[in-house]
XYZ file of C-alpha atoms in Angstrom:
753
model
C 0.657 86.335 -2.932
C 3.517 84.770 -0.964
C 2.463 86.774 2.098
C -1.054 85.396 1.847
C 0.209 81.820 1.577
C 2.551 82.230 4.539
C -0.281 83.715 6.603
C -2.561 80.738 5.884
C 0.140 78.136 6.554
C 1.018 79.748 9.839
C -2.490 78.993 11.081
C -2.048 75.196 10.450
C -0.475 73.053 13.173
C 1.588 71.042 10.667
C 3.231 74.183 9.353
C 5.251 73.747 6.201
C 4.963 69.926 6.435
C 1.211 70.043 5.757
C 0.443 68.468 2.340
C -2.517 70.853 1.755
C -2.480 74.446 0.511
C -4.609 76.820 2.560
C -5.999 79.374 0.086
C -9.014 81.638 0.279
C -11.035 82.923 -2.654
C -9.908 86.503 -1.922
C -6.222 85.427 -2.168
C -6.558 84.208 -5.740
C -5.604 86.464 -8.666
C -8.739 87.987 -10.152
C -9.323 90.516 -12.904
C -11.548 93.447 -11.733
C -12.383 94.241 -15.301
C -15.186 92.367 -17.065
C -14.026 89.293 -18.950
C -14.275 89.944 -22.658
C -15.519 87.459 -25.173
C -12.571 85.411 -26.451
C -13.879 85.459 -29.991
C -14.249 89.276 -29.977
C -10.805 89.656 -28.393
C -9.255 87.554 -31.117
C -10.950 89.677 -33.733
C -9.966 93.023 -32.171
C -6.391 92.129 -31.213
C -3.694 90.197 -32.931
C -2.856 86.526 -32.290
C 0.407 87.421 -30.531
C -1.387 89.333 -27.792
C -3.774 86.424 -27.199
C -0.900 83.936 -26.837
C 0.896 86.212 -24.311
C -2.233 86.496 -22.182
C -2.795 82.680 -22.199
C 0.811 82.010 -21.103
C 0.517 84.613 -18.331
C -2.718 83.088 -17.054
C -1.127 79.575 -16.984
C 1.866 80.803 -14.985
C -0.320 82.633 -12.479
C -2.591 79.575 -12.041
C 0.392 77.292 -11.441
C 1.924 79.675 -8.893
C -1.299 80.006 -6.921
C -2.493 76.387 -7.032
C 0.955 74.852 -6.391
C 1.072 72.294 -9.235
C 4.185 70.553 -7.747
C 3.360 66.934 -6.531
C 2.668 66.514 -2.820
C 5.270 64.564 -0.777
C 4.620 61.828 1.845
C 5.027 63.173 5.356
C 8.144 62.069 7.197
C 8.022 60.878 10.803
C 10.218 62.467 13.430
C 12.258 59.212 13.800
C 12.832 59.077 10.040
C 13.989 62.675 10.044
C 16.191 62.386 13.114
C 17.627 58.808 12.731
C 16.969 57.178 9.315
C 19.150 54.144 10.166
C 17.082 53.223 13.231
C 13.881 53.782 11.240
C 14.932 51.260 8.550
C 16.041 48.767 11.186
C 12.604 49.061 12.805
C 10.967 48.237 9.465
C 13.001 45.019 9.178
C 12.280 44.106 12.817
C 8.509 44.541 12.344
C 8.601 42.475 9.123
C 10.804 39.496 10.094
C 11.020 39.587 13.951
C 14.793 38.905 13.968
C 17.282 38.430 16.787
C 19.131 41.742 17.174
C 22.670 42.185 18.422
C 24.299 45.613 18.737
C 28.068 46.033 18.739
C 30.137 49.251 18.712
C 30.834 48.899 14.995
C 27.596 47.453 13.550
C 24.201 45.845 14.181
C 23.357 42.228 13.198
C 19.863 40.873 12.582
C 19.372 37.078 12.400
C 16.110 35.968 10.769
C 14.583 33.534 8.256
C 13.388 34.811 4.879
C 10.548 32.629 3.537
C 10.269 32.773 -0.290
C 7.018 34.444 -1.307
C 6.900 32.745 -4.726
C 4.348 29.872 -4.549
C 6.214 28.056 -7.354
C 9.628 28.248 -5.689
C 11.467 25.120 -6.942
C 13.775 24.493 -3.960
C 13.039 23.170 -0.471
C 14.452 25.399 2.267
C 13.747 24.090 5.754
C 12.391 27.106 7.638
C 13.258 29.508 4.808
C 16.533 31.253 3.951
C 18.454 31.743 7.210
C 20.206 35.113 6.971
C 22.397 37.324 9.135
C 22.062 40.977 8.033
C 24.944 43.239 9.099
C 24.239 46.998 9.096
C 27.305 49.162 9.877
C 27.041 52.139 12.224
C 27.922 54.763 9.545
C 25.113 53.444 7.369
C 23.757 55.891 4.721
C 27.065 57.797 4.756
C 29.839 55.467 3.657
C 28.761 51.980 4.810
C 26.844 49.286 2.973
C 24.771 46.443 4.478
C 25.907 42.853 3.920
C 24.189 39.494 4.319
C 25.392 35.994 5.232
C 23.465 32.750 4.504
C 23.673 30.009 7.177
C 21.497 27.152 5.762
C 23.203 23.866 6.652
C 21.602 21.912 3.787
C 22.810 24.441 1.183
C 26.264 24.107 -0.359
C 28.717 26.903 0.372
C 28.974 27.768 -3.317
C 25.246 28.603 -3.526
C 25.451 30.570 -0.278
C 28.153 32.731 -1.877
C 25.891 33.260 -4.912
C 23.108 34.646 -2.696
C 25.499 36.877 -0.738
C 27.045 38.307 -3.908
C 23.610 38.844 -5.392
C 22.577 40.919 -2.375
C 25.729 43.012 -2.741
C 24.864 43.681 -6.400
C 21.387 44.836 -5.387
C 22.891 47.252 -2.831
C 25.261 48.704 -5.446
C 22.558 49.096 -8.106
C 20.043 50.721 -5.716
C 21.940 52.641 -3.028
C 18.909 54.823 -2.087
C 16.593 51.920 -1.258
C 15.768 51.036 2.332
C 16.812 47.794 3.988
C 13.288 46.371 3.723
C 13.145 47.200 0.007
C 16.514 45.495 -0.540
C 15.288 42.342 1.230
C 12.153 42.344 -0.909
C 14.344 42.574 -4.020
C 16.393 39.640 -2.689
C 13.174 37.639 -2.310
C 12.267 38.352 -5.957
C 15.683 37.350 -7.333
C 16.353 34.411 -4.959
C 15.537 31.744 -7.557
C 17.852 33.464 -10.066
C 20.747 33.466 -7.594
C 20.270 29.783 -6.656
C 20.016 28.583 -10.273
C 23.190 30.351 -11.383
C 26.495 28.514 -11.653
C 27.838 27.376 -8.297
C 30.731 29.462 -7.007
C 34.072 27.730 -6.694
C 35.186 26.939 -3.137
C 38.327 25.496 -1.558
C 38.426 23.048 1.358
C 41.627 22.936 3.403
C 42.429 19.628 5.154
C 45.275 19.311 7.643
C 47.945 16.844 6.569
C 48.325 14.858 9.805
C 48.745 11.166 10.465
C 46.003 10.244 12.913
C 47.298 6.715 13.421
C 50.722 7.806 14.638
C 50.691 8.390 18.342
C 53.687 8.897 20.613
C 53.733 6.123 23.199
C 53.740 7.189 26.807
C 56.778 6.167 28.851
C 56.083 2.997 30.808
C 57.965 2.440 34.058
C 60.111 -0.622 33.678
C 59.282 -2.805 36.622
C 60.137 -6.112 35.057
C 61.673 -6.964 31.748
C 59.051 -8.811 29.719
C 59.495 -10.277 26.284
C 58.247 -7.861 23.649
C 55.255 -9.161 21.652
C 55.634 -9.616 17.929
C 54.618 -6.601 15.850
C 50.991 -6.528 14.814
C 50.462 -5.984 11.121
C 47.579 -3.591 10.520
C 45.862 -4.036 7.204
C 45.691 -0.795 5.245
C 42.263 0.755 5.116
C 40.762 0.451 1.643
C 40.392 3.620 -0.341
C 36.920 4.102 -1.822
C 36.121 6.553 -4.539
C 33.262 9.022 -4.467
C 31.325 6.841 -6.900
C 31.617 3.847 -4.549
C 30.428 5.936 -1.613
C 27.460 7.344 -3.538
C 26.434 3.859 -4.719
C 26.747 2.509 -1.182
C 24.668 5.379 0.181
C 21.928 4.759 -2.403
C 21.838 1.030 -1.619
C 21.760 1.706 2.136
C 18.797 4.060 1.792
C 16.892 1.584 -0.391
C 17.559 -1.389 1.920
C 16.641 0.569 5.060
C 13.450 1.818 3.397
C 12.500 -1.751 2.487
C 13.292 -2.970 6.025
C 11.093 -0.280 7.596
C 8.256 -0.981 5.141
C 8.280 -4.704 5.995
C 8.977 -4.568 9.739
C 7.644 -1.150 10.748
C 4.212 -2.456 11.821
C 5.490 -5.482 13.762
C 5.495 -5.085 17.573
C 8.850 -4.643 19.371
C 10.460 -3.171 16.256
C 12.511 -0.042 16.961
C 15.154 2.131 15.329
C 17.895 4.218 16.892
C 17.890 8.015 16.324
C 21.080 7.889 14.246
C 19.633 5.185 11.960
C 22.438 2.638 12.447
C 20.851 0.189 14.922
C 17.578 -1.710 14.398
C 15.827 -3.952 16.927
C 14.109 -6.687 14.877
C 11.806 -9.435 16.258
C 12.297 -12.828 14.587
C 10.458 -16.136 14.626
C 12.651 -19.218 14.259
C 10.987 -22.295 12.781
C 11.558 -25.463 14.841
C 13.250 -23.591 17.655
C 13.259 -26.782 19.734
C 16.083 -28.102 17.544
C 18.377 -25.237 18.503
C 20.881 -25.523 21.353
C 19.375 -24.927 24.764
C 20.933 -21.498 25.248
C 19.600 -20.303 21.839
C 16.002 -21.493 22.211
C 14.727 -18.328 24.016
C 15.922 -16.158 21.099
C 13.113 -13.786 20.004
C 14.885 -10.546 18.980
C 18.111 -9.533 17.278
C 19.912 -6.200 16.934
C 20.986 -5.356 13.383
C 23.884 -2.871 13.111
C 24.088 -1.132 9.715
C 27.209 1.069 9.369
C 27.191 4.370 7.506
C 29.299 2.904 4.697
C 27.070 -0.138 4.168
C 27.469 -1.936 1.703
C 31.208 -1.193 1.664
C 31.338 -2.240 5.312
C 29.299 -5.350 6.258
C 26.337 -5.244 8.603
C 26.497 -7.285 11.804
C 23.950 -8.804 14.151
C 23.754 -9.285 17.937
C 21.501 -11.960 19.479
C 19.456 -10.460 22.346
C 18.654 -12.437 25.476
C 21.088 -15.284 24.740
C 24.788 -15.818 25.346
C 27.443 -18.458 24.996
C 29.758 -19.804 22.357
C 26.841 -20.781 20.089
C 25.629 -17.177 19.957
C 29.102 -15.936 19.028
C 29.326 -18.620 16.347
C 26.026 -17.495 14.820
C 27.149 -13.863 14.796
C 30.450 -14.735 13.083
C 28.689 -16.964 10.550
C 26.228 -14.167 9.775
C 29.049 -11.678 9.161
C 30.860 -14.201 6.946
C 27.658 -14.724 4.940
C 27.174 -10.945 4.517
C 30.713 -10.497 3.195
C 30.137 -13.212 0.591
C 26.743 -11.863 -0.593
C 27.109 -8.099 -0.868
C 24.278 -7.786 -3.396
C 21.600 -9.064 -1.005
C 19.305 -6.682 0.866
C 19.006 -6.298 4.640
C 15.649 -8.065 4.592
C 17.179 -10.995 2.735
C 19.980 -11.232 5.332
C 17.406 -11.361 8.164
C 15.404 -14.064 6.353
C 18.592 -16.061 5.814
C 19.374 -15.814 9.543
C 15.929 -17.064 10.632
C 15.952 -19.997 8.219
C 19.580 -21.121 8.616
C 20.328 -20.408 12.278
C 20.313 -24.191 12.942
C 23.221 -24.779 10.565
C 25.031 -21.653 11.803
C 24.904 -22.905 15.388
C 26.172 -26.354 14.370
C 29.202 -24.935 12.558
C 31.114 -24.706 15.865
C 30.683 -28.418 16.597
C 31.821 -29.325 13.095
C 34.824 -26.991 13.373
C 35.776 -28.518 16.746
C 35.566 -32.026 15.315
C 37.782 -31.071 12.365
C 40.398 -29.399 14.584
C 40.544 -32.183 17.251
C 44.116 -33.336 18.168
C 45.087 -36.500 16.244
C 47.097 -38.060 19.073
C 44.031 -39.441 20.889
C 43.899 -43.185 20.221
C 40.660 -44.700 19.057
C 39.096 -47.412 21.238
C 40.080 -50.924 20.250
C 37.269 -53.164 19.058
C 37.371 -56.878 18.356
C 37.719 -57.706 14.695
C 34.678 -58.826 12.835
C 34.669 -61.198 9.947
C 34.171 -59.692 6.557
C 30.772 -60.467 5.058
C 29.250 -59.650 1.741
C 29.966 -55.895 1.744
C 31.594 -55.302 5.139
C 35.263 -54.354 5.400
C 37.415 -55.031 8.516
C 40.708 -53.323 9.301
C 43.353 -53.649 11.976
C 42.851 -50.175 13.395
C 39.108 -50.533 13.709
C 36.013 -51.925 12.135
C 34.373 -50.076 9.328
C 30.606 -49.939 9.486
C 29.289 -52.811 7.333
C 27.311 -51.892 4.271
C 25.451 -55.154 3.647
C 23.920 -58.182 5.326
C 25.588 -59.524 8.489
C 25.279 -63.135 9.544
C 25.511 -64.560 13.060
C 27.746 -67.553 13.656
C 25.336 -69.070 16.157
C 22.316 -68.544 13.935
C 23.438 -68.777 10.326
C 19.877 -68.617 9.020
C 19.324 -65.106 10.515
C 20.590 -62.155 8.495
C 20.872 -58.681 10.076
C 20.488 -55.533 7.961
C 22.467 -52.592 9.450
C 20.816 -49.229 10.021
C 21.759 -46.714 7.308
C 23.994 -43.946 8.672
C 21.831 -41.166 7.183
C 18.984 -42.156 9.492
C 20.995 -41.087 12.515
C 22.038 -37.772 10.965
C 20.065 -34.688 11.952
C 18.352 -32.808 9.160
C 20.166 -29.489 9.490
C 20.638 -28.887 5.811
C 20.575 -25.300 4.723
C 17.347 -24.203 3.172
C 17.146 -21.618 0.484
C 16.352 -18.119 1.665
C 13.543 -15.984 0.357
C 14.203 -12.267 0.066
C 10.555 -11.412 -0.514
C 8.820 -12.711 2.647
C 9.789 -12.417 6.315
C 10.287 -15.702 8.197
C 8.921 -19.071 7.116
C 5.343 -19.899 6.302
C 3.312 -22.635 7.879
C 3.719 -24.717 4.737
C 7.433 -25.073 5.530
C 6.816 -26.339 9.061
C 6.239 -30.097 9.221
C 5.544 -32.299 12.203
C 7.611 -35.361 12.953
C 5.913 -38.737 13.208
C 8.543 -40.085 15.580
C 9.739 -38.530 18.823
C 13.513 -38.415 18.957
C 14.686 -39.149 22.498
C 17.631 -37.247 23.894
C 20.524 -39.168 25.343
C 19.980 -37.408 28.656
C 16.285 -38.039 29.230
C 12.865 -37.049 27.869
C 12.227 -36.108 24.275
C 11.759 -32.516 23.235
C 8.241 -31.363 22.295
C 7.371 -31.141 18.645
C 5.373 -28.169 17.376
C 2.336 -28.881 15.202
C 0.831 -26.654 12.581
C -2.719 -25.401 12.482
C -5.242 -27.113 10.229
C -6.049 -25.164 7.109
C -9.624 -24.954 5.934
C -11.660 -22.745 3.653
C -11.288 -21.750 0.011
C -7.940 -20.551 -1.328
C -8.077 -17.823 -3.965
C -5.075 -17.697 -6.292
C -4.060 -15.857 -9.472
C -1.969 -18.155 -11.716
C 0.383 -16.436 -14.178
C 0.102 -13.138 -12.281
C 2.174 -10.346 -13.853
C 3.658 -7.635 -11.586
C 5.511 -4.645 -13.015
C 7.362 -2.389 -10.517
C 5.245 -3.831 -7.684
C 7.010 -5.324 -4.692
C 3.931 -6.545 -2.787
C 0.265 -6.719 -3.794
C -2.527 -7.141 -1.241
C -6.240 -7.650 -1.837
C -7.684 -4.800 0.285
C -11.388 -5.191 -0.567
C -12.912 -8.355 -2.038
C -16.073 -8.608 -4.160
C -17.557 -12.018 -5.029
C -20.441 -13.511 -6.971
C -21.967 -16.380 -4.972
C -24.772 -18.912 -5.433
C -27.147 -20.181 -2.784
C -26.713 -23.842 -1.837
C -30.457 -24.369 -1.403
C -32.184 -22.605 -4.293
C -29.137 -21.852 -6.514
C -30.039 -18.151 -6.714
C -27.103 -15.859 -7.573
C -26.066 -12.929 -5.398
C -23.266 -10.346 -5.529
C -21.447 -9.534 -2.268
C -19.125 -6.521 -2.501
C -16.653 -4.689 -0.254
C -15.584 -7.663 1.893
C -12.889 -6.329 4.232
C -10.054 -8.649 5.287
C -9.781 -9.823 8.862
C -7.625 -7.525 11.009
C -8.105 -4.493 8.743
C -6.366 -1.458 10.330
C -8.429 1.095 8.401
C -11.666 0.017 10.087
C -10.833 -1.835 13.324
C -14.361 -1.427 14.668
C -15.898 -3.247 11.702
C -16.494 -6.992 11.941
C -14.328 -9.254 9.806
C -17.288 -11.563 9.022
C -19.668 -10.336 6.308
C -23.299 -11.539 6.571
C -25.983 -11.630 3.882
C -29.076 -13.634 2.979
C -30.520 -15.198 -0.134
C -33.080 -12.876 -1.758
C -35.287 -15.849 -2.645
C -35.204 -18.433 0.158
C -33.649 -16.157 2.852
C -30.835 -18.613 3.579
C -28.187 -16.821 5.711
C -24.681 -16.391 4.228
C -21.425 -15.655 6.072
C -18.188 -14.679 4.321
C -14.793 -13.932 5.931
C -11.486 -13.285 4.195
C -7.900 -13.670 5.442
C -5.414 -11.886 3.131
C -2.015 -13.036 1.945
C 0.573 -10.782 0.281
C 1.268 -11.457 -3.395
C 4.771 -11.125 -4.805
C 6.985 -12.654 -7.470
C 7.047 -16.094 -5.771
C 3.502 -16.275 -4.371
C 0.217 -16.249 -6.310
C -2.137 -17.111 -3.431
C -4.122 -14.020 -2.436
C -5.708 -15.401 0.731
C -8.265 -17.784 2.239
C -12.055 -17.370 2.165
C -14.364 -19.041 4.697
C -17.951 -19.136 3.444
C -21.182 -20.803 4.630
C -24.581 -21.165 3.013
C -23.364 -20.515 -0.523
C -20.630 -21.271 -3.039
C -18.335 -18.921 -4.968
C -18.942 -18.595 -8.697
C -16.667 -15.734 -9.784
C -14.523 -12.771 -8.712
C -15.991 -9.303 -9.206
C -13.946 -6.055 -9.542
C -11.996 -5.763 -6.285
C -9.615 -3.211 -4.740
C -5.889 -4.042 -4.601
C -3.178 -2.251 -2.589
C 0.287 -2.280 -4.241
C 3.698 -1.475 -2.770
C 6.152 0.318 -5.041
C 9.285 -1.696 -5.851
C 11.368 1.460 -6.357
C 10.815 3.166 -2.989
C 8.855 0.522 -0.953
C 5.971 2.973 -0.433
C 2.495 1.470 0.011
C -0.214 3.009 -2.167
C -3.093 4.311 0.002
C -6.573 2.755 0.127
C -8.755 4.440 -0.941
C -8.379 4.786 -3.888
C -6.194 1.688 -4.395
C -6.240 -0.126 -7.749
C -9.516 -1.706 -8.951
C -9.020 -4.771 -11.135
C -10.677 -8.010 -12.269
C -9.762 -10.952 -14.482
C -8.183 -9.771 -17.747
C -7.797 -6.149 -16.643
C -4.472 -4.229 -16.489
C -4.800 -1.163 -14.211
C -2.080 1.503 -14.092
C -1.214 3.720 -11.114
C 1.624 6.106 -10.229
C 3.478 5.964 -6.910
C 2.774 9.055 -4.813
C 6.312 9.074 -3.416
C 8.687 8.474 -6.348
C 6.141 8.857 -9.214
C 7.053 5.465 -10.707
C 4.447 3.635 -12.790
C 2.906 0.469 -11.263
C 0.794 -2.079 -13.143
C -0.298 -5.723 -12.879
C -2.399 -8.197 -14.878
C -4.658 -11.016 -13.576
C -4.967 -13.633 -16.325
C -7.101 -16.153 -14.430
C -8.640 -16.747 -11.007
C -8.831 -20.129 -9.250
C -10.739 -21.157 -6.119
C -9.491 -24.278 -4.288
C -11.433 -25.749 -1.363
C -9.163 -27.008 1.441
C -10.466 -29.363 4.131
C -9.068 -31.759 6.724
C -10.242 -35.165 7.784
C -10.047 -34.311 11.492
C -11.873 -31.020 11.171
C -14.358 -30.411 13.957
C -16.858 -28.643 11.720
C -19.998 -30.480 10.648
C -20.119 -31.627 7.011
C -22.427 -29.878 4.600
C -25.917 -31.372 4.367
C -26.288 -33.211 1.119
C -29.650 -33.042 -0.616
C -31.634 -36.250 -0.446
C -31.454 -38.312 -3.566
C -34.782 -38.225 -5.319
C -36.127 -41.715 -5.948
C -38.923 -41.548 -8.513
C -39.288 -45.327 -8.786
C -39.380 -45.310 -12.575
C -37.273 -46.831 -15.332
C -36.749 -45.737 -18.904
C -39.094 -47.413 -21.411
C -41.953 -48.010 -18.973
C -44.909 -45.612 -18.475
C -45.265 -43.406 -15.420
C -47.876 -44.146 -12.771
C -51.303 -43.227 -14.243
C -49.368 -42.279 -17.401
C -48.209 -39.099 -15.659
C -51.691 -37.680 -14.919
C -52.796 -36.281 -11.553
C -56.013 -35.248 -9.805
C -55.718 -31.705 -11.117
C -55.023 -32.423 -14.792
C -56.441 -35.700 -16.131
C -55.297 -35.154 -19.717
C -51.650 -34.195 -19.120
C -49.432 -37.271 -19.649
C -46.130 -36.024 -18.241
C -44.283 -34.847 -15.143
C -42.401 -31.534 -14.811
C -39.005 -30.746 -13.235
C -39.280 -27.268 -11.738
C -36.256 -24.954 -11.934
C -36.763 -23.506 -8.455
C -35.937 -26.700 -6.532
C -35.030 -29.160 -9.331
C -37.644 -31.631 -8.112
C -40.240 -33.502 -10.194
C -44.001 -33.005 -9.764
C -46.993 -33.739 -12.075
C -48.229 -30.111 -12.031
C -47.830 -26.764 -10.323
C -50.554 -27.510 -7.752
C -48.796 -30.686 -6.682
C -45.571 -28.693 -6.314
C -47.209 -26.008 -4.151
C -48.784 -28.638 -1.936
C -45.416 -30.311 -1.225
C -42.975 -27.356 -1.173
C -42.890 -24.171 0.929
C -41.632 -21.827 -1.792
C -43.219 -20.344 -4.876
C -42.914 -22.433 -8.011
C -41.021 -21.324 -11.073
C -41.294 -22.220 -14.728
C -40.405 -25.848 -15.492
C -37.960 -26.170 -18.346
C -37.736 -30.004 -18.348
C -40.336 -32.806 -18.391
C -40.601 -36.589 -18.025
C -42.734 -38.327 -20.658
C -45.671 -40.270 -19.217
C -45.375 -43.024 -21.835
C -41.618 -43.788 -21.881
C -40.406 -42.156 -18.595
C -37.533 -40.386 -20.363
C -36.491 -36.920 -19.152
C -36.037 -34.273 -21.825
C -36.449 -30.594 -22.535
C -39.959 -29.220 -22.387
C -42.127 -29.885 -25.468
C -45.678 -28.591 -25.710
C -47.397 -31.477 -27.517
C -45.408 -34.695 -27.999
C -42.418 -36.598 -26.632
C -39.122 -36.122 -28.403
C -38.118 -39.796 -27.855
C -41.192 -41.989 -28.331
C -43.219 -39.465 -30.350
C -46.497 -39.967 -28.481
C -48.675 -37.024 -27.534
C -48.378 -35.842 -23.940
C -51.736 -34.023 -24.048
C -55.202 -35.105 -25.115
C -55.761 -34.671 -28.832
C -58.299 -31.932 -29.430
C -60.921 -31.965 -32.150
C -61.062 -29.569 -35.072
C -63.208 -27.100 -33.052
C -60.600 -26.998 -30.348
C -61.119 -27.116 -26.616
C -60.319 -25.134 -23.524
C -58.482 -27.882 -21.593
C -54.813 -27.927 -20.882
C -52.741 -27.706 -24.038
C -55.606 -26.490 -26.242
C -56.183 -23.160 -27.880
C -59.921 -22.790 -27.209
C -61.793 -20.435 -24.866
C -63.988 -20.715 -21.767
C -66.279 -17.848 -22.748
C -69.626 -19.402 -23.764
C -70.388 -16.461 -26.013
C -67.279 -17.171 -28.038
C -67.473 -20.979 -27.934
C -68.332 -22.896 -31.049
C -71.795 -24.421 -31.316
C -70.109 -27.758 -31.880
C -68.512 -27.579 -28.460
C -70.521 -29.852 -26.139
C -69.497 -27.906 -23.009
C -71.172 -24.733 -24.299
C -74.691 -25.875 -23.353
C -73.718 -28.196 -20.524
C -75.371 -27.388 -17.199
C -72.883 -26.503 -14.474
C -72.679 -28.805 -11.503
C -74.931 -27.949 -8.543
C -77.353 -25.781 -10.514
C -81.164 -25.981 -10.065
C -83.349 -27.976 -12.486
C -86.813 -27.111 -13.875
C -89.200 -24.907 -11.831
C -86.576 -24.317 -9.173
C -84.375 -22.606 -11.748
C -87.294 -20.359 -12.863
C -88.030 -19.403 -9.229
C -84.371 -18.584 -8.667
C -84.389 -16.277 -11.697
C -87.499 -14.462 -10.426
C -85.963 -13.986 -6.999
C -82.852 -12.591 -8.612
C -84.982 -10.171 -10.684
C -86.814 -8.894 -7.598
């Protein structure tokens, strides 16, 4: 049998490595004798003989068929150099950077976790350096080193030790299989207790430096020793708190100023170029008037170290004074944010620049004599001294004209209004409400007066939300407005939705003016909306300019909030849809904080100006009916169409008074509507509609019908002659224009033919 198998395998090209067994039917073990019936054999022979034959047949079948499992064929590289074969598997899987040295081979690659629910963020995956020694598979073991910069060294050691444990537990596995096992257990290694590490710091005094020998040319007096203040020692808690505050303030600064032109940030995140707008810049010193931008320097240890500011495009002693005053203010108010410091600078730069003049006046040398002035007699409240004359504080009389009394000018009139205004940490720069024009031009001592800036005229309708409640919302903007309006001509209501604010960045191609028309009288409407950010100190949501209609109510509109925790603006859509009395709830998509607000009431305030160049609205003409209460109407309220109707009607479509619907249609161009009010024809008093009598004088406003009833206005009769009562005189009355006598008979005959 073995000879037959060897003969068949020698014919195959694979030889002994072939996974198949080449057998022929003639090579199998067969019994030349006829196969007896198993039941007869069991009856003729004993059970022991049957069991021996079954065992022999099983052994023979196993020997011939080769019941041993087939093995996977091995490549020539795997047989000749298993180490290079396993390295090739890793290279094809991860595409690493390979470096060969006489003692080992290193592969540098990134292992991306295959688990979709991996809880940690690894930028680019797990950066590894796999070291495979040259005597691998004999007495060497592979090692791994983790090089992720964002990962602490203790967790890196956990991963490296975990890989070593996998190599020890499974020494027969290939390198690729070991890396796959590392991928499966990576979360377990990173969640285990962090390994203890030691950091060694050199004990050297960096401040002590050996002075270089200076050639003594001339003997100069040695300067006094400079006392260096010791650097404060901050704990780790102080540093962590300062880092958290710096991140929050910088995030708020970028959220507020990121969209403003000329704003920029340095790559290291310590320098910010911020454009500012100074109110009443003409009152600044001449060298500070062109100021438009400042550079804010935020150190790494802010708020432990104060932030400073540099004024761009200006120079001089005033600029240095402002910078020093800003730093002094920052040191006194460490709890304020960066945005609040910038707002304080823009609103109080006038007083900061004037601090130098006040300091110079206080530190002036006292040995300069004051100019001598002639003494003045003391009057009612004036006081005279030998050194000089104090400014009188009452009425001054003239010796030549005793009847003339002079009132001195109060000293506060000559003082410039440079008082510090309160800063607002919620809004950048001042609003136009804070800017006021001066009625008098103050002349400079050197020549012409400086120009005075004037504010723009406000007009339109202000929409505000009194008693607005904001919870964890820093800013709230009305992103899409929906209104219910009423036509000025016919008073028909109309709903206008999805009104985008002017200057909307989401749809720059769309027009900021929304147009519509009245569904009844086709009067054109125009609506435009200018938004205003809502926060804790502002409840005005914006200004609406509308023509052709008036606003009646606010419909559900879309609001865009900004999270107070991380200063992240919620996207639109979806935004937050709200209306009066509603309290929507949303979750920030950045920090997952809950945001909510409540609008208790809505107010619309029309703002106009006397010098506005727009034409005033056309007022409806006052209707003069020429009647007075207590006297009857002309013709008792009847008209040519209805001779038995003693009243006039006020139609709801145009609110004008006409005797009947035909008179209304003849005078107006629109379709009439039901009249819900009337004017009595007997007493001329206007009242709600009554079908039969007046509610004031009690007289009937229609002709009294008889018991049979009639078909005229106000009656309940019928015009059908077949249904009319025989007592009705109009039943047998000949219609006007009909033929009489024989002519009527001839007309009937002609109709029959």
